[in-house]
mmCIF file of C-alpha atoms in Angstrom:
data_model
loop_
_atom_site.group_PDB
_atom_site.id
_atom_site.type_symbol
_atom_site.label_atom_id
_atom_site.label_comp_id
_atom_site.label_asym_id
_atom_site.label_seq_id
_atom_site.Cartn_x
_atom_site.Cartn_y
_atom_site.Cartn_z
ATOM 1 C CA MET P 1 0.000 0.000 0.000
ATOM 2 C CA ASN P 2 1.392 3.380 -0.989
ATOM 3 C CA ILE P 3 0.388 6.521 0.860
ATOM 4 C CA ALA P 4 0.210 9.595 -1.326
ATOM 5 C CA ILE P 5 1.013 12.633 0.797
ATOM 6 C CA ARG P 6 -0.929 15.767 -0.100
ATOM 7 C CA ASN P 7 0.751 19.012 0.933
ATOM 8 C CA PRO P 8 3.683 17.300 2.641
ATOM 9 C CA VAL P 9 5.034 18.737 5.873
ATOM 10 C CA PRO P 10 8.216 20.747 5.186
ATOM 11 C CA LEU P 11 11.542 19.705 6.642
ATOM 12 C CA ARG P 12 14.050 21.869 8.411
ATOM 13 C CA ARG P 13 17.483 21.457 9.892
ATOM 14 C CA GLU P 14 17.728 21.505 13.678
ATOM 15 C CA GLU P 15 20.958 20.864 15.537
ATOM 16 C CA GLY P 16 22.527 19.162 12.522
ATOM 17 C CA SER P 17 19.583 16.890 11.665
ATOM 18 C CA VAL P 18 16.655 17.079 9.282
ATOM 19 C CA GLN P 19 13.352 17.068 11.155
ATOM 20 C CA VAL P 20 9.676 17.543 10.435
ATOM 21 C CA ALA P 21 8.868 21.227 10.892
ATOM 22 C CA LEU P 22 5.749 22.456 12.635
ATOM 23 C CA ASP P 23 3.411 24.731 10.729
ATOM 24 C CA PRO P 24 2.900 27.665 13.148
ATOM 25 C CA SER P 25 -0.836 27.627 12.405
ATOM 26 C CA ASP P 26 -1.045 24.087 13.804
ATOM 27 C CA ARG P 27 0.068 24.975 17.317
ATOM 28 C CA ILE P 28 -2.215 23.801 20.124
ATOM 29 C CA GLU P 29 -2.941 27.009 21.996
ATOM 30 C CA THR P 30 -6.100 26.274 23.973
ATOM 31 C CA ALA P 31 -5.091 23.318 26.175
ATOM 32 C CA LYS P 32 -2.332 22.058 28.427
ATOM 33 C CA VAL P 33 -0.417 19.512 26.353
ATOM 34 C CA PHE P 34 1.600 16.596 27.742
ATOM 35 C CA ALA P 35 3.701 14.148 25.716
ATOM 36 C CA VAL P 36 4.418 10.787 27.368
ATOM 37 C CA TYR P 37 7.644 9.011 26.408
ATOM 38 C CA GLY P 38 9.608 6.017 27.664
ATOM 39 C CA LYS P 39 11.209 2.721 26.758
ATOM 40 C CA GLY P 40 9.100 0.390 24.637
ATOM 41 C CA GLY P 41 6.839 -1.786 26.799
ATOM 42 C CA ILE P 42 7.290 0.313 29.927
ATOM 43 C CA GLY P 43 3.561 1.058 30.295
ATOM 44 C CA LYS P 44 3.132 4.402 28.548
ATOM 45 C CA SER P 45 -0.359 3.597 27.282
ATOM 46 C CA THR P 46 -1.502 2.363 30.694
ATOM 47 C CA THR P 47 -0.062 5.501 32.274
ATOM 48 C CA SER P 48 -1.522 7.816 29.623
ATOM 49 C CA SER P 49 -5.020 6.331 29.720
ATOM 50 C CA ASN P 50 -5.304 6.356 33.502
ATOM 51 C CA LEU P 51 -3.841 9.849 33.668
ATOM 52 C CA SER P 52 -6.432 10.966 31.110
ATOM 53 C CA VAL P 53 -9.205 9.541 33.287
ATOM 54 C CA ALA P 54 -7.747 11.257 36.350
ATOM 55 C CA PHE P 55 -7.812 14.603 34.527
ATOM 56 C CA SER P 56 -11.415 13.935 33.482
ATOM 57 C CA LYS P 57 -12.356 13.241 37.109
ATOM 58 C CA LEU P 58 -10.966 16.682 37.952
ATOM 59 C CA GLY P 59 -13.634 18.014 35.594
ATOM 60 C CA LYS P 60 -11.264 18.634 32.671
ATOM 61 C CA ARG P 61 -12.132 18.016 29.033
ATOM 62 C CA VAL P 62 -9.486 15.543 27.887
ATOM 63 C CA LEU P 63 -8.214 14.359 24.508
ATOM 64 C CA GLN P 64 -5.758 11.454 24.278
ATOM 65 C CA ILE P 65 -3.817 10.968 21.037
ATOM 66 C CA GLY P 66 -2.108 7.637 20.438
ATOM 67 C CA CYS P 67 0.996 8.015 18.280
ATOM 68 C CA ASP P 68 1.895 4.375 17.646
ATOM 69 C CA PRO P 69 1.138 2.495 14.404
ATOM 70 C CA LYS P 70 -0.224 -0.342 16.596
ATOM 71 C CA HIS P 71 -3.070 2.073 17.457
ATOM 72 C CA ASP P 72 -3.663 0.488 20.864
ATOM 73 C CA SER P 73 -3.122 3.499 23.123
ATOM 74 C CA THR P 74 -6.786 4.089 23.924
ATOM 75 C CA PHE P 75 -8.375 0.621 23.916
ATOM 76 C CA THR P 76 -8.861 0.533 27.699
ATOM 77 C CA LEU P 77 -10.817 3.771 27.332
ATOM 78 C CA THR P 78 -12.888 2.751 24.291
ATOM 79 C CA LYS P 79 -13.006 -1.077 24.695
ATOM 80 C CA ARG P 80 -11.956 -1.459 21.050
ATOM 81 C CA LEU P 81 -9.226 -0.605 18.580
ATOM 82 C CA ALA P 82 -10.330 2.778 17.317
ATOM 83 C CA PRO P 83 -10.022 3.737 13.623
ATOM 84 C CA THR P 84 -6.834 5.635 12.846
ATOM 85 C CA VAL P 85 -6.427 9.052 11.314
ATOM 86 C CA ILE P 86 -4.307 7.582 8.534
ATOM 87 C CA ASP P 87 -6.967 4.970 7.712
ATOM 88 C CA ALA P 88 -9.645 7.665 7.714
ATOM 89 C CA LEU P 89 -7.596 9.893 5.414
ATOM 90 C CA GLU P 90 -6.837 7.017 3.066
ATOM 91 C CA SER P 91 -10.552 6.205 2.817
ATOM 92 C CA VAL P 92 -11.176 9.645 1.284
ATOM 93 C CA ASN P 93 -7.987 9.642 -0.822
ATOM 94 C CA PHE P 94 -6.418 12.152 1.606
ATOM 95 C CA HIS P 95 -9.082 14.807 0.969
ATOM 96 C CA SER P 96 -9.353 15.800 4.618
ATOM 97 C CA GLU P 97 -12.269 18.138 3.950
ATOM 98 C CA GLU P 98 -14.443 15.050 3.393
ATOM 99 C CA LEU P 99 -13.885 13.710 6.911
ATOM 100 C CA ARG P 100 -16.143 14.237 9.915
ATOM 101 C CA PRO P 101 -14.928 14.099 13.533
ATOM 102 C CA GLU P 102 -16.793 10.839 14.144
ATOM 103 C CA ASP P 103 -14.670 9.234 11.425
ATOM 104 C CA TYR P 104 -11.597 9.291 13.659
ATOM 105 C CA VAL P 105 -12.618 10.445 17.179
ATOM 106 C CA VAL P 106 -14.137 8.011 19.694
ATOM 107 C CA GLU P 107 -15.519 8.940 23.104
ATOM 108 C CA GLY P 108 -14.068 6.781 25.854
ATOM 109 C CA TYR P 109 -14.602 6.213 29.549
ATOM 110 C CA ASN P 110 -15.747 9.238 31.565
ATOM 111 C CA GLY P 111 -15.904 11.378 28.442
ATOM 112 C CA VAL P 112 -12.230 11.159 27.449
ATOM 113 C CA MET P 113 -12.039 11.783 23.700
ATOM 114 C CA CYS P 114 -9.720 9.341 21.938
ATOM 115 C CA VAL P 115 -7.777 9.595 18.684
ATOM 116 C CA GLU P 116 -5.369 7.056 17.228
ATOM 117 C CA ALA P 117 -3.013 8.703 14.753
ATOM 118 C CA GLY P 118 -1.829 5.362 13.395
ATOM 119 C CA GLY P 119 1.115 5.349 11.063
ATOM 120 C CA PRO P 120 2.339 4.576 7.575
ATOM 121 C CA PRO P 121 3.154 0.963 6.667
ATOM 122 C CA ALA P 122 6.535 -0.125 8.002
ATOM 123 C CA GLY P 123 9.434 1.552 6.230
ATOM 124 C CA THR P 124 7.295 3.734 3.954
ATOM 125 C CA GLY P 125 6.703 7.059 5.662
ATOM 126 C CA CYS P 126 7.220 9.454 8.522
ATOM 127 C CA GLY P 127 5.469 9.339 11.890
ATOM 128 C CA GLY P 128 5.891 13.085 12.164
ATOM 129 C CA TYR P 129 3.659 13.593 9.130
ATOM 130 C CA VAL P 130 0.964 11.460 10.753
ATOM 131 C CA VAL P 131 1.081 13.443 14.004
ATOM 132 C CA GLY P 132 1.001 16.711 12.063
ATOM 133 C CA GLN P 133 -2.027 15.660 10.032
ATOM 134 C CA THR P 134 -3.804 14.544 13.192
ATOM 135 C CA VAL P 135 -3.378 17.921 14.891
ATOM 136 C CA LYS P 136 -4.366 19.701 11.685
ATOM 137 C CA LEU P 137 -7.607 17.702 11.462
ATOM 138 C CA LEU P 138 -8.426 18.374 15.097
ATOM 139 C CA LYS P 139 -7.972 22.086 14.511
ATOM 140 C CA GLU P 140 -9.974 22.071 11.281
ATOM 141 C CA HIS P 141 -12.896 20.471 13.133
ATOM 142 C CA HIS P 142 -12.487 22.868 16.101
ATOM 143 C CA LEU P 143 -12.089 19.952 18.502
ATOM 144 C CA LEU P 144 -9.172 21.523 20.363
ATOM 145 C CA GLU P 145 -11.236 24.579 21.254
ATOM 146 C CA ASP P 146 -13.311 22.481 23.674
ATOM 147 C CA THR P 147 -10.338 20.677 25.220
ATOM 148 C CA ASP P 148 -8.530 21.456 28.475
ATOM 149 C CA VAL P 149 -5.873 18.734 28.380
ATOM 150 C CA VAL P 150 -4.200 16.876 25.504
ATOM 151 C CA VAL P 151 -2.164 13.739 26.244
ATOM 152 C CA PHE P 152 0.122 12.414 23.496
ATOM 153 C CA ASP P 153 1.066 8.745 24.052
ATOM 154 C CA VAL P 154 4.171 8.270 21.928
ATOM 155 C CA LEU P 155 5.742 5.084 20.552
ATOM 156 C CA GLY P 156 8.767 3.558 22.272
ATOM 157 C CA ASP P 157 12.228 4.850 22.929
ATOM 158 C CA VAL P 158 13.384 5.436 19.328
ATOM 159 C CA VAL P 159 13.036 9.210 19.331
ATOM 160 C CA CYS P 160 13.645 10.045 15.673
ATOM 161 C CA GLY P 161 12.693 13.412 14.222
ATOM 162 C CA GLY P 162 9.289 12.033 13.212
ATOM 163 C CA PHE P 163 8.188 10.478 16.464
ATOM 164 C CA ALA P 164 9.692 13.370 18.403
ATOM 165 C CA SER P 165 7.189 15.637 16.619
ATOM 166 C CA PRO P 166 4.639 15.566 19.501
ATOM 167 C CA LEU P 167 7.285 17.503 21.436
ATOM 168 C CA GLN P 168 6.687 20.378 19.020
ATOM 169 C CA HIS P 169 3.120 20.638 20.335
ATOM 170 C CA ALA P 170 3.668 19.828 24.018
ATOM 171 C CA ASP P 171 4.097 22.112 27.008
ATOM 172 C CA ARG P 172 5.583 19.349 29.152
ATOM 173 C CA ALA P 173 7.219 16.028 28.310
ATOM 174 C CA LEU P 174 6.816 13.206 30.837
ATOM 175 C CA ILE P 175 9.086 10.155 30.923
ATOM 176 C CA VAL P 176 7.857 6.769 32.141
ATOM 177 C CA THR P 177 10.620 4.504 33.442
ATOM 178 C CA ALA P 178 11.299 1.444 35.563
ATOM 179 C CA ASN P 179 14.082 1.085 38.122
ATOM 180 C CA ASP P 180 16.421 -0.831 35.792
ATOM 181 C CA PHE P 181 19.392 -0.347 33.478
ATOM 182 C CA ASP P 182 17.563 -0.441 30.116
ATOM 183 C CA SER P 183 14.749 1.886 31.143
ATOM 184 C CA ILE P 184 17.083 4.487 32.630
ATOM 185 C CA PHE P 185 19.404 4.257 29.618
ATOM 186 C CA ALA P 186 16.410 4.921 27.340
ATOM 187 C CA MET P 187 15.274 7.757 29.604
ATOM 188 C CA ASN P 188 18.617 9.500 29.219
ATOM 189 C CA ARG P 189 18.312 9.385 25.419
ATOM 190 C CA ILE P 190 14.797 10.814 25.640
ATOM 191 C CA VAL P 191 16.065 13.624 27.882
ATOM 192 C CA ALA P 192 18.565 14.441 25.138
ATOM 193 C CA ALA P 193 15.804 14.561 22.507
ATOM 194 C CA ILE P 194 13.639 16.837 24.650
ATOM 195 C CA HIS P 195 16.653 19.046 25.372
ATOM 196 C CA ALA P 196 17.219 19.409 21.602
ATOM 197 C CA LYS P 197 13.554 20.204 20.861
ATOM 198 C CA SER P 198 13.382 22.784 23.645
ATOM 199 C CA LYS P 199 15.850 24.955 21.729
ATOM 200 C CA ASN P 200 13.266 25.539 18.989
ATOM 201 C CA TYR P 201 9.908 24.883 20.672
ATOM 202 C CA GLY P 202 8.187 25.561 23.988
ATOM 203 C CA VAL P 203 8.343 22.006 25.332
ATOM 204 C CA ARG P 204 10.081 21.475 28.665
ATOM 205 C CA LEU P 205 10.714 18.426 30.839
ATOM 206 C CA GLY P 206 7.940 17.967 33.376
ATOM 207 C CA GLY P 207 9.455 15.032 35.229
ATOM 208 C CA VAL P 208 9.598 11.266 35.628
ATOM 209 C CA ILE P 209 6.914 8.690 36.366
ATOM 210 C CA ALA P 210 8.298 5.530 37.978
ATOM 211 C CA ASN P 211 6.324 2.497 36.793
ATOM 212 C CA ARG P 212 6.368 -1.275 37.303
ATOM 213 C CA SER P 213 8.970 -0.985 40.056
ATOM 214 C CA ALA P 214 8.941 -1.884 43.745
ATOM 215 C CA LYS P 215 11.723 0.629 44.428
ATOM 216 C CA THR P 216 12.847 3.886 42.846
ATOM 217 C CA ASP P 217 16.382 4.173 44.236
ATOM 218 C CA GLU P 218 18.226 4.024 40.898
ATOM 219 C CA ILE P 219 15.698 6.301 39.211
ATOM 220 C CA ASP P 220 16.137 8.812 42.015
ATOM 221 C CA ARG P 221 19.938 8.543 41.837
ATOM 222 C CA PHE P 222 19.857 9.270 38.103
ATOM 223 C CA ASN P 223 17.362 12.116 38.583
ATOM 224 C CA ASP P 224 19.618 13.759 41.164
ATOM 225 C CA ALA P 225 22.600 13.454 38.835
ATOM 226 C CA VAL P 226 20.990 15.065 35.774
ATOM 227 C CA GLY P 227 18.413 17.432 37.279
ATOM 228 C CA LEU P 228 15.121 15.537 37.011
ATOM 229 C CA ARG P 229 12.310 15.005 39.517
ATOM 230 C CA ARG P 230 10.058 12.026 40.185
ATOM 231 C CA LEU P 231 6.381 12.970 39.891
ATOM 232 C CA ALA P 232 4.717 9.662 40.765
ATOM 233 C CA HIS P 233 5.394 6.003 41.535
ATOM 234 C CA PHE P 234 3.266 3.079 40.372
ATOM 235 C CA PRO P 235 4.508 -0.334 41.582
ATOM 236 C CA ASP P 236 4.215 -3.544 39.550
ATOM 237 C CA LEU P 237 0.780 -4.735 40.652
ATOM 238 C CA ASP P 238 -1.358 -7.557 39.326
ATOM 239 C CA VAL P 239 -4.423 -5.295 39.230
ATOM 240 C CA VAL P 240 -2.710 -3.278 36.498
ATOM 241 C CA ARG P 241 -2.110 -6.394 34.393
ATOM 242 C CA ARG P 242 -5.727 -7.490 34.934
ATOM 243 C CA SER P 243 -7.076 -4.091 33.924
ATOM 244 C CA ARG P 244 -5.415 -4.431 30.529
ATOM 245 C CA LEU P 245 -6.863 -7.922 30.064
ATOM 246 C CA LYS P 246 -10.318 -6.584 30.952
ATOM 247 C CA LYS P 247 -9.861 -3.700 28.480
ATOM 248 C CA SER P 248 -10.542 -1.304 31.344
ATOM 249 C CA THR P 249 -8.892 1.615 33.037
ATOM 250 C CA LEU P 250 -7.926 1.172 36.674
ATOM 251 C CA PHE P 251 -10.775 3.491 37.655
ATOM 252 C CA GLU P 252 -13.281 0.882 36.412
ATOM 253 C CA MET P 253 -11.849 -2.078 38.324
ATOM 254 C CA GLU P 254 -13.391 -3.557 41.463
ATOM 255 C CA ASP P 255 -12.468 -1.468 44.475
ATOM 256 C CA SER P 256 -9.767 -2.616 46.895
ATOM 257 C CA PRO P 257 -7.195 -0.893 49.146
ATOM 258 C CA GLU P 258 -4.440 -1.754 46.635
ATOM 259 C CA LEU P 259 -6.398 -0.331 43.717
ATOM 260 C CA ARG P 260 -7.415 2.758 45.645
ATOM 261 C CA ALA P 261 -3.769 3.554 46.403
ATOM 262 C CA VAL P 262 -2.975 3.468 42.679
ATOM 263 C CA THR P 263 -5.964 5.553 41.555
ATOM 264 C CA ASP P 264 -5.251 8.057 44.341
ATOM 265 C CA GLU P 265 -1.691 8.376 43.018
ATOM 266 C CA TYR P 266 -3.054 9.046 39.511
ATOM 267 C CA MET P 267 -5.376 11.707 40.902
ATOM 268 C CA ARG P 268 -2.482 13.308 42.776
ATOM 269 C CA LEU P 269 -0.369 13.257 39.597
ATOM 270 C CA ALA P 270 -3.154 14.892 37.559
ATOM 271 C CA GLU P 271 -3.610 17.591 40.198
ATOM 272 C CA THR P 272 0.143 18.273 40.240
ATOM 273 C CA LEU P 273 0.361 18.526 36.458
ATOM 274 C CA TRP P 274 -2.716 20.730 36.186
ATOM 275 C CA ALA P 275 -1.416 23.088 38.878
ATOM 276 C CA GLY P 276 1.901 23.298 37.008
ATOM 277 C CA GLU P 277 5.450 23.135 38.265
ATOM 278 C CA ASP P 278 8.683 24.685 37.127
ATOM 279 C CA PRO P 279 10.289 22.618 34.358
ATOM 280 C CA CYS P 280 13.285 20.388 35.027
ATOM 281 C CA GLU P 281 16.504 21.841 33.653
ATOM 282 C CA ALA P 282 18.021 18.411 33.058
ATOM 283 C CA VAL P 283 21.314 17.841 31.268
ATOM 284 C CA PRO P 284 21.639 14.311 29.796
ATOM 285 C CA MET P 285 24.758 12.222 30.269
ATOM 286 C CA LYS P 286 26.929 10.946 27.470
ATOM 287 C CA ASP P 287 26.179 7.285 26.752
ATOM 288 C CA ARG P 288 29.555 6.084 28.012
ATOM 289 C CA ASP P 289 29.299 8.170 31.186
ATOM 290 C CA LEU P 290 25.825 6.773 31.858
ATOM 291 C CA PHE P 291 27.091 3.236 31.282
ATOM 292 C CA GLU P 292 29.634 3.729 34.029
ATOM 293 C CA PHE P 293 27.135 5.530 36.264
ATOM 294 C CA LEU P 294 24.675 2.616 36.028
ATOM 295 C CA GLY P 295 27.302 0.066 37.008
ATOM 296 C CA PHE P 296 25.693 -0.613 40.382
ATOM 297 C CA ASP P 297 25.453 -3.921 42.254
#
């Protein structure tokens, strides 16, 4: 399948690399925007979906945008794999004026609006174009005007110019990590990508969400070394695994003290992010320096 790109997004050089450039008219100006990054498989979609619900329970109008070709970011909110923006555009031969919001927007649990950007077939296109077209459609249909919070859930730890493009729209970037070597190594690379984007766009590091970890000692040690802060901690609990199997957010699961502790932490995180904090002025380590730094017992 070939995707014919109408009005392709221009490229520009930033810090010695060619990246997808943001059309100034496509900036999200009416909502607080968060972009969630982290190592592949670390639980970004679980974190994003439950954070979206927490914002909605604060009375905020929330839009979650999945930025992974697997288009599975929002299924616990919608109970299905939602249609993707790319599929919707392809169905009208990329004449976006023929699309309606209901062609690519699905209302999820507690009113969270859900969009799956999707992606081009493997090896054939740029994820940045897909994200750009998604935001453009949302603006054309005036959907961002009625939104208080936008959460971008972004694919894995390979932060190329394309999949770093949500950072061009975000106010704060959040990093999800576990308390292990691979997750912290990936986090450092993501810090570097955010640092690079912040030179040209308004995005800043909001902080770190510890996930699937009993302890946070190594995360905290790294944070202290580079200038990050931990915003929340979600341990590796079976109720989280079961919520995914039930295609449900944690807020829909049967109540228990364990579950309540987790949902309370999500509510606290949403309140903290909505209130706003000063950004982290983190400076990433060189790979070799980090390798030595992470050489703990």
